[in-house]
Amino acid sequence: MRIELLLEVIGYLGSALVIVSMLMTSVVKLRIINTVGSVIFCGYALAIHSYPTAAMQVCLIIINIINLYRLNNTKKEYSAVEVKADDGFLAHFLFANSADIKNFFPDFSTPSAGDKIFLITCGQVPAGVFIAKEDKDSTGGNGSTLSVNLDYTTPAYRDCSAGKFLYTHLKRLGIKSLTAKTKIPAHQKYLHKMGFSTNRDSGVYTKEL
């Protein structure tokens, strides 16, 4: 392969990654992929002696690194608000995010009157919703197990921080364990990150709080 053609392929690859990054719903993924694309395109620009283009890419790399640092080091202040199944804002939130929710929870339809429901906010911004059915401890203790029907966060808060906050909050309320079932790979990955263990025979994921 001629060096000119190789350089051209590298340039197209860098450009493609920058474009693909703009399609990401996760801000963190957007910044990471954009940075990789900018690094590749910067190398291409230097190879063809296009120094203004290289300088621009260096600036973009620095901006992305700064923003990634801020995203990973800015403490998020979460709150959990328990609501009823007929809450108006809950209905609005579920409707507004229905298409995205279906990607991870295709079997979820609507909450039931007996569900445990928490709206998660970050500051004053709605970040997610948690809906589960409660099974009282058969041993007569104060704790209980929640069977999760929906554990959804909006793309901007998919760094597991909302989930960690919520599970700590549930533990304070006396919830002793969580169970979940899913066949969605992205959701399975999340559950493993959050410390759920899998029963391969039943397909049930369990987490002790």
mmCIF file of C-alpha atoms in Angstrom:
data_model
loop_
_atom_site.group_PDB
_atom_site.id
_atom_site.type_symbol
_atom_site.label_atom_id
_atom_site.label_comp_id
_atom_site.label_asym_id
_atom_site.label_seq_id
_atom_site.Cartn_x
_atom_site.Cartn_y
_atom_site.Cartn_z
ATOM 1 C CA MET A 1 0.000 0.000 0.000
ATOM 2 C CA ARG A 2 1.398 3.373 -0.966
ATOM 3 C CA ILE A 3 2.127 5.799 1.853
ATOM 4 C CA GLU A 4 -0.217 8.398 0.343
ATOM 5 C CA LEU A 5 -3.114 5.946 0.360
ATOM 6 C CA LEU A 6 -2.328 4.849 3.927
ATOM 7 C CA LEU A 7 -2.342 8.466 5.109
ATOM 8 C CA GLU A 8 -5.653 9.044 3.357
ATOM 9 C CA VAL A 9 -7.192 6.008 5.085
ATOM 10 C CA ILE A 10 -5.935 7.304 8.457
ATOM 11 C CA GLY A 11 -7.453 10.708 7.735
ATOM 12 C CA TYR A 12 -10.831 9.181 6.850
ATOM 13 C CA LEU A 13 -10.724 6.996 9.978
ATOM 14 C CA GLY A 14 -10.101 10.012 12.218
ATOM 15 C CA SER A 15 -12.891 11.959 10.532
ATOM 16 C CA ALA A 16 -15.285 9.016 10.827
ATOM 17 C CA LEU A 17 -14.647 8.655 14.568
ATOM 18 C CA VAL A 18 -15.276 12.374 15.135
ATOM 19 C CA ILE A 19 -18.581 12.077 13.248
ATOM 20 C CA VAL A 20 -19.595 8.865 15.078
ATOM 21 C CA SER A 21 -18.891 10.528 18.434
ATOM 22 C CA MET A 22 -21.609 13.076 17.683
ATOM 23 C CA LEU A 23 -24.150 10.232 17.534
ATOM 24 C CA MET A 24 -23.426 9.104 21.109
ATOM 25 C CA THR A 25 -26.165 9.707 23.677
ATOM 26 C CA SER A 26 -23.654 9.357 26.525
ATOM 27 C CA VAL A 27 -21.594 12.503 27.032
ATOM 28 C CA VAL A 28 -18.657 10.457 28.348
ATOM 29 C CA LYS A 29 -18.618 8.166 25.291
ATOM 30 C CA LEU A 30 -18.926 11.213 23.031
ATOM 31 C CA ARG A 31 -15.848 12.819 24.599
ATOM 32 C CA ILE A 32 -13.786 9.609 24.556
ATOM 33 C CA ILE A 33 -14.529 8.692 20.932
ATOM 34 C CA ASN A 34 -14.111 12.310 19.832
ATOM 35 C CA THR A 35 -10.712 12.415 21.540
ATOM 36 C CA VAL A 36 -9.555 9.222 19.801
ATOM 37 C CA GLY A 37 -10.735 10.589 16.464
ATOM 38 C CA SER A 38 -8.985 13.904 17.057
ATOM 39 C CA VAL A 39 -5.717 12.159 17.982
ATOM 40 C CA ILE A 40 -5.807 10.125 14.754
ATOM 41 C CA PHE A 41 -6.757 13.129 12.647
ATOM 42 C CA CYS A 42 -4.035 15.211 14.325
ATOM 43 C CA GLY A 43 -1.466 12.582 13.316
ATOM 44 C CA TYR A 44 -2.805 12.699 9.767
ATOM 45 C CA ALA A 45 -2.624 16.507 9.687
ATOM 46 C CA LEU A 46 0.992 16.478 10.889
ATOM 47 C CA ALA A 47 1.905 13.836 8.298
ATOM 48 C CA ILE A 48 0.610 16.000 5.453
ATOM 49 C CA HIS A 49 2.079 19.160 7.045
ATOM 50 C CA SER A 50 -1.314 20.766 7.622
ATOM 51 C CA TYR A 51 -0.254 22.478 10.833
ATOM 52 C CA PRO A 52 -3.348 24.703 11.334
ATOM 53 C CA THR A 53 -5.533 21.562 11.210
ATOM 54 C CA ALA A 54 -3.216 19.779 13.628
ATOM 55 C CA ALA A 55 -3.315 22.761 16.004
ATOM 56 C CA MET A 56 -7.123 22.722 15.931
ATOM 57 C CA GLN A 57 -7.177 18.998 16.745
ATOM 58 C CA VAL A 58 -4.768 19.524 19.667
ATOM 59 C CA CYS A 59 -7.153 22.171 21.032
ATOM 60 C CA LEU A 60 -10.094 19.755 20.691
ATOM 61 C CA ILE A 61 -8.127 17.028 22.480
ATOM 62 C CA ILE A 62 -7.339 19.372 25.379
ATOM 63 C CA ILE A 63 -10.983 20.505 25.597
ATOM 64 C CA ASN A 64 -12.193 16.878 25.649
ATOM 65 C CA ILE A 65 -9.691 15.869 28.343
ATOM 66 C CA ILE A 66 -10.713 18.832 30.526
ATOM 67 C CA ASN A 67 -14.403 18.014 30.140
ATOM 68 C CA LEU A 68 -13.815 14.316 30.854
ATOM 69 C CA TYR A 69 -11.962 15.280 34.025
ATOM 70 C CA ARG A 70 -14.856 17.505 35.094
ATOM 71 C CA LEU A 71 -17.429 14.821 34.319
ATOM 72 C CA ASN A 72 -15.557 12.245 36.408
ATOM 73 C CA ASN A 73 -14.683 14.529 39.307
ATOM 74 C CA THR A 74 -17.797 16.647 39.730
ATOM 75 C CA LYS A 75 -19.783 15.248 42.634
ATOM 76 C CA LYS A 76 -23.409 14.612 41.740
ATOM 77 C CA GLU A 77 -25.957 15.345 44.450
ATOM 78 C CA TYR A 78 -28.813 12.876 44.072
ATOM 79 C CA SER A 79 -32.183 12.655 45.784
ATOM 80 C CA ALA A 80 -34.808 9.902 45.749
ATOM 81 C CA VAL A 81 -38.475 10.892 45.875
ATOM 82 C CA GLU A 82 -40.977 8.119 46.530
ATOM 83 C CA VAL A 83 -44.133 8.554 44.450
ATOM 84 C CA LYS A 84 -47.346 6.678 43.711
ATOM 85 C CA ALA A 85 -48.146 4.889 40.465
ATOM 86 C CA ASP A 86 -50.626 7.597 39.444
ATOM 87 C CA ASP A 87 -48.172 10.497 39.954
ATOM 88 C CA GLY A 88 -48.467 13.001 37.112
ATOM 89 C CA PHE A 89 -44.765 13.766 36.735
ATOM 90 C CA LEU A 90 -43.933 10.044 36.781
ATOM 91 C CA ALA A 91 -46.335 9.521 33.869
ATOM 92 C CA HIS A 92 -44.722 12.412 31.993
ATOM 93 C CA PHE A 93 -41.180 11.120 32.617
ATOM 94 C CA LEU A 94 -42.058 7.583 31.494
ATOM 95 C CA PHE A 95 -43.762 8.874 28.348
ATOM 96 C CA ALA A 96 -40.941 11.286 27.464
ATOM 97 C CA ASN A 97 -38.363 8.484 27.742
ATOM 98 C CA SER A 98 -40.543 5.606 26.534
ATOM 99 C CA ALA A 99 -38.518 4.841 23.387
ATOM 100 C CA ASP A 100 -35.227 4.655 25.303
ATOM 101 C CA ILE A 101 -36.818 2.668 28.134
ATOM 102 C CA LYS A 102 -38.019 0.052 25.632
ATOM 103 C CA ASN A 103 -34.411 -0.507 24.521
ATOM 104 C CA PHE A 104 -33.478 -1.786 27.990
ATOM 105 C CA PHE A 105 -36.838 -2.890 29.448
ATOM 106 C CA PRO A 106 -38.928 -4.132 26.505
ATOM 107 C CA ASP A 107 -41.410 -5.916 28.802
ATOM 108 C CA PHE A 108 -42.158 -2.884 30.968
ATOM 109 C CA SER A 109 -45.535 -1.251 30.411
ATOM 110 C CA THR A 110 -46.928 0.784 33.319
ATOM 111 C CA PRO A 111 -46.428 0.850 37.105
ATOM 112 C CA SER A 112 -48.928 -0.846 39.391
ATOM 113 C CA ALA A 113 -50.584 0.559 42.495
ATOM 114 C CA GLY A 114 -48.588 -1.674 44.861
ATOM 115 C CA ASP A 115 -45.165 -0.909 43.372
ATOM 116 C CA LYS A 116 -42.297 0.785 45.168
ATOM 117 C CA ILE A 117 -41.494 3.773 42.960
ATOM 118 C CA PHE A 118 -38.681 6.300 43.285
ATOM 119 C CA LEU A 119 -37.916 9.230 41.024
ATOM 120 C CA ILE A 120 -34.187 10.031 41.090
ATOM 121 C CA THR A 121 -33.130 13.643 40.695
ATOM 122 C CA CYS A 122 -29.692 15.239 40.363
ATOM 123 C CA GLY A 123 -30.092 18.681 41.821
ATOM 124 C CA GLN A 124 -33.397 19.727 40.272
ATOM 125 C CA VAL A 125 -32.977 17.608 37.123
ATOM 126 C CA PRO A 126 -34.807 14.264 36.759
ATOM 127 C CA ALA A 127 -32.149 11.580 36.285
ATOM 128 C CA GLY A 128 -34.039 8.295 36.463
ATOM 129 C CA VAL A 129 -36.809 6.150 37.859
ATOM 130 C CA PHE A 130 -36.858 2.927 39.870
ATOM 131 C CA ILE A 131 -39.936 0.683 40.000
ATOM 132 C CA ALA A 132 -40.097 -2.633 41.859
ATOM 133 C CA LYS A 133 -42.449 -5.029 43.616
ATOM 134 C CA GLU A 134 -41.861 -5.721 47.290
ATOM 135 C CA ASP A 135 -41.716 -9.218 48.776
ATOM 136 C CA LYS A 136 -41.838 -9.233 52.557
ATOM 137 C CA ASP A 137 -39.155 -11.209 54.364
ATOM 138 C CA SER A 138 -40.565 -14.683 54.989
ATOM 139 C CA THR A 139 -38.527 -14.943 58.195
ATOM 140 C CA GLY A 140 -40.550 -12.155 59.775
ATOM 141 C CA GLY A 141 -37.741 -9.626 59.801
ATOM 142 C CA ASN A 142 -38.030 -5.949 58.945
ATOM 143 C CA GLY A 143 -36.144 -6.291 55.699
ATOM 144 C CA SER A 144 -37.629 -7.076 52.331
ATOM 145 C CA THR A 145 -36.653 -8.029 48.805
ATOM 146 C CA LEU A 146 -37.515 -5.911 45.795
ATOM 147 C CA SER A 147 -38.132 -7.480 42.411
ATOM 148 C CA VAL A 148 -37.007 -4.810 39.938
ATOM 149 C CA ASN A 149 -39.341 -3.977 37.053
ATOM 150 C CA LEU A 150 -37.577 -0.791 35.923
ATOM 151 C CA ASP A 151 -34.228 0.713 36.884
ATOM 152 C CA TYR A 152 -33.762 3.442 34.287
ATOM 153 C CA THR A 153 -31.492 6.484 34.086
ATOM 154 C CA THR A 154 -31.294 9.035 31.304
ATOM 155 C CA PRO A 155 -28.151 8.924 29.104
ATOM 156 C CA ALA A 156 -26.425 11.813 30.920
ATOM 157 C CA TYR A 157 -26.388 9.821 34.202
ATOM 158 C CA ARG A 158 -25.306 6.363 33.001
ATOM 159 C CA ASP A 159 -22.068 6.253 34.943
ATOM 160 C CA CYS A 160 -23.586 4.033 37.695
ATOM 161 C CA SER A 161 -23.519 6.903 40.216
ATOM 162 C CA ALA A 162 -27.324 7.184 40.314
ATOM 163 C CA GLY A 163 -27.642 3.432 40.886
ATOM 164 C CA LYS A 164 -25.066 3.441 43.691
ATOM 165 C CA PHE A 165 -26.903 6.291 45.401
ATOM 166 C CA LEU A 166 -30.271 4.567 45.039
ATOM 167 C CA TYR A 167 -29.079 1.203 46.380
ATOM 168 C CA THR A 168 -27.580 2.931 49.429
ATOM 169 C CA HIS A 169 -30.880 4.765 49.910
ATOM 170 C CA LEU A 170 -32.846 1.509 49.664
ATOM 171 C CA LYS A 171 -30.583 -0.129 52.228
ATOM 172 C CA ARG A 172 -31.322 2.711 54.659
ATOM 173 C CA LEU A 173 -35.028 2.032 54.154
ATOM 174 C CA GLY A 174 -34.554 -1.586 55.239
ATOM 175 C CA ILE A 175 -34.466 -3.241 51.835
ATOM 176 C CA LYS A 176 -32.147 -6.228 52.136
ATOM 177 C CA SER A 177 -31.843 -7.457 48.540
ATOM 178 C CA LEU A 178 -32.789 -6.852 44.902
ATOM 179 C CA THR A 179 -33.650 -9.297 42.145
ATOM 180 C CA ALA A 180 -33.875 -8.632 38.411
ATOM 181 C CA LYS A 181 -34.391 -10.586 35.191
ATOM 182 C CA THR A 182 -33.197 -9.460 31.763
ATOM 183 C CA LYS A 183 -31.979 -10.782 28.431
ATOM 184 C CA ILE A 184 -30.751 -7.390 27.225
ATOM 185 C CA PRO A 185 -26.897 -7.420 27.022
ATOM 186 C CA ALA A 186 -26.526 -3.738 27.950
ATOM 187 C CA HIS A 187 -28.689 -4.223 31.040
ATOM 188 C CA GLN A 188 -26.849 -7.428 31.979
ATOM 189 C CA LYS A 189 -23.566 -5.507 31.779
ATOM 190 C CA TYR A 190 -24.983 -2.830 34.087
ATOM 191 C CA LEU A 191 -26.158 -5.405 36.620
ATOM 192 C CA HIS A 192 -22.706 -7.015 36.731
ATOM 193 C CA LYS A 193 -21.119 -3.591 37.255
ATOM 194 C CA MET A 194 -23.497 -2.949 40.141
ATOM 195 C CA GLY A 195 -22.514 -6.192 41.884
ATOM 196 C CA PHE A 196 -25.420 -8.470 40.970
ATOM 197 C CA SER A 197 -24.723 -12.202 40.870
ATOM 198 C CA THR A 198 -26.404 -14.528 38.379
ATOM 199 C CA ASN A 199 -28.253 -17.784 38.870
ATOM 200 C CA ARG A 200 -27.685 -19.433 35.493
ATOM 201 C CA ASP A 201 -30.510 -21.935 35.967
ATOM 202 C CA SER A 202 -33.209 -19.346 36.644
ATOM 203 C CA GLY A 203 -31.627 -16.360 34.871
ATOM 204 C CA VAL A 204 -32.274 -14.237 37.963
ATOM 205 C CA TYR A 205 -29.791 -11.558 39.018
ATOM 206 C CA THR A 206 -29.498 -10.950 42.764
ATOM 207 C CA LYS A 207 -27.800 -8.263 44.852
ATOM 208 C CA GLU A 208 -27.528 -8.110 48.619
ATOM 209 C CA LEU A 209 -27.684 -4.568 49.999
#
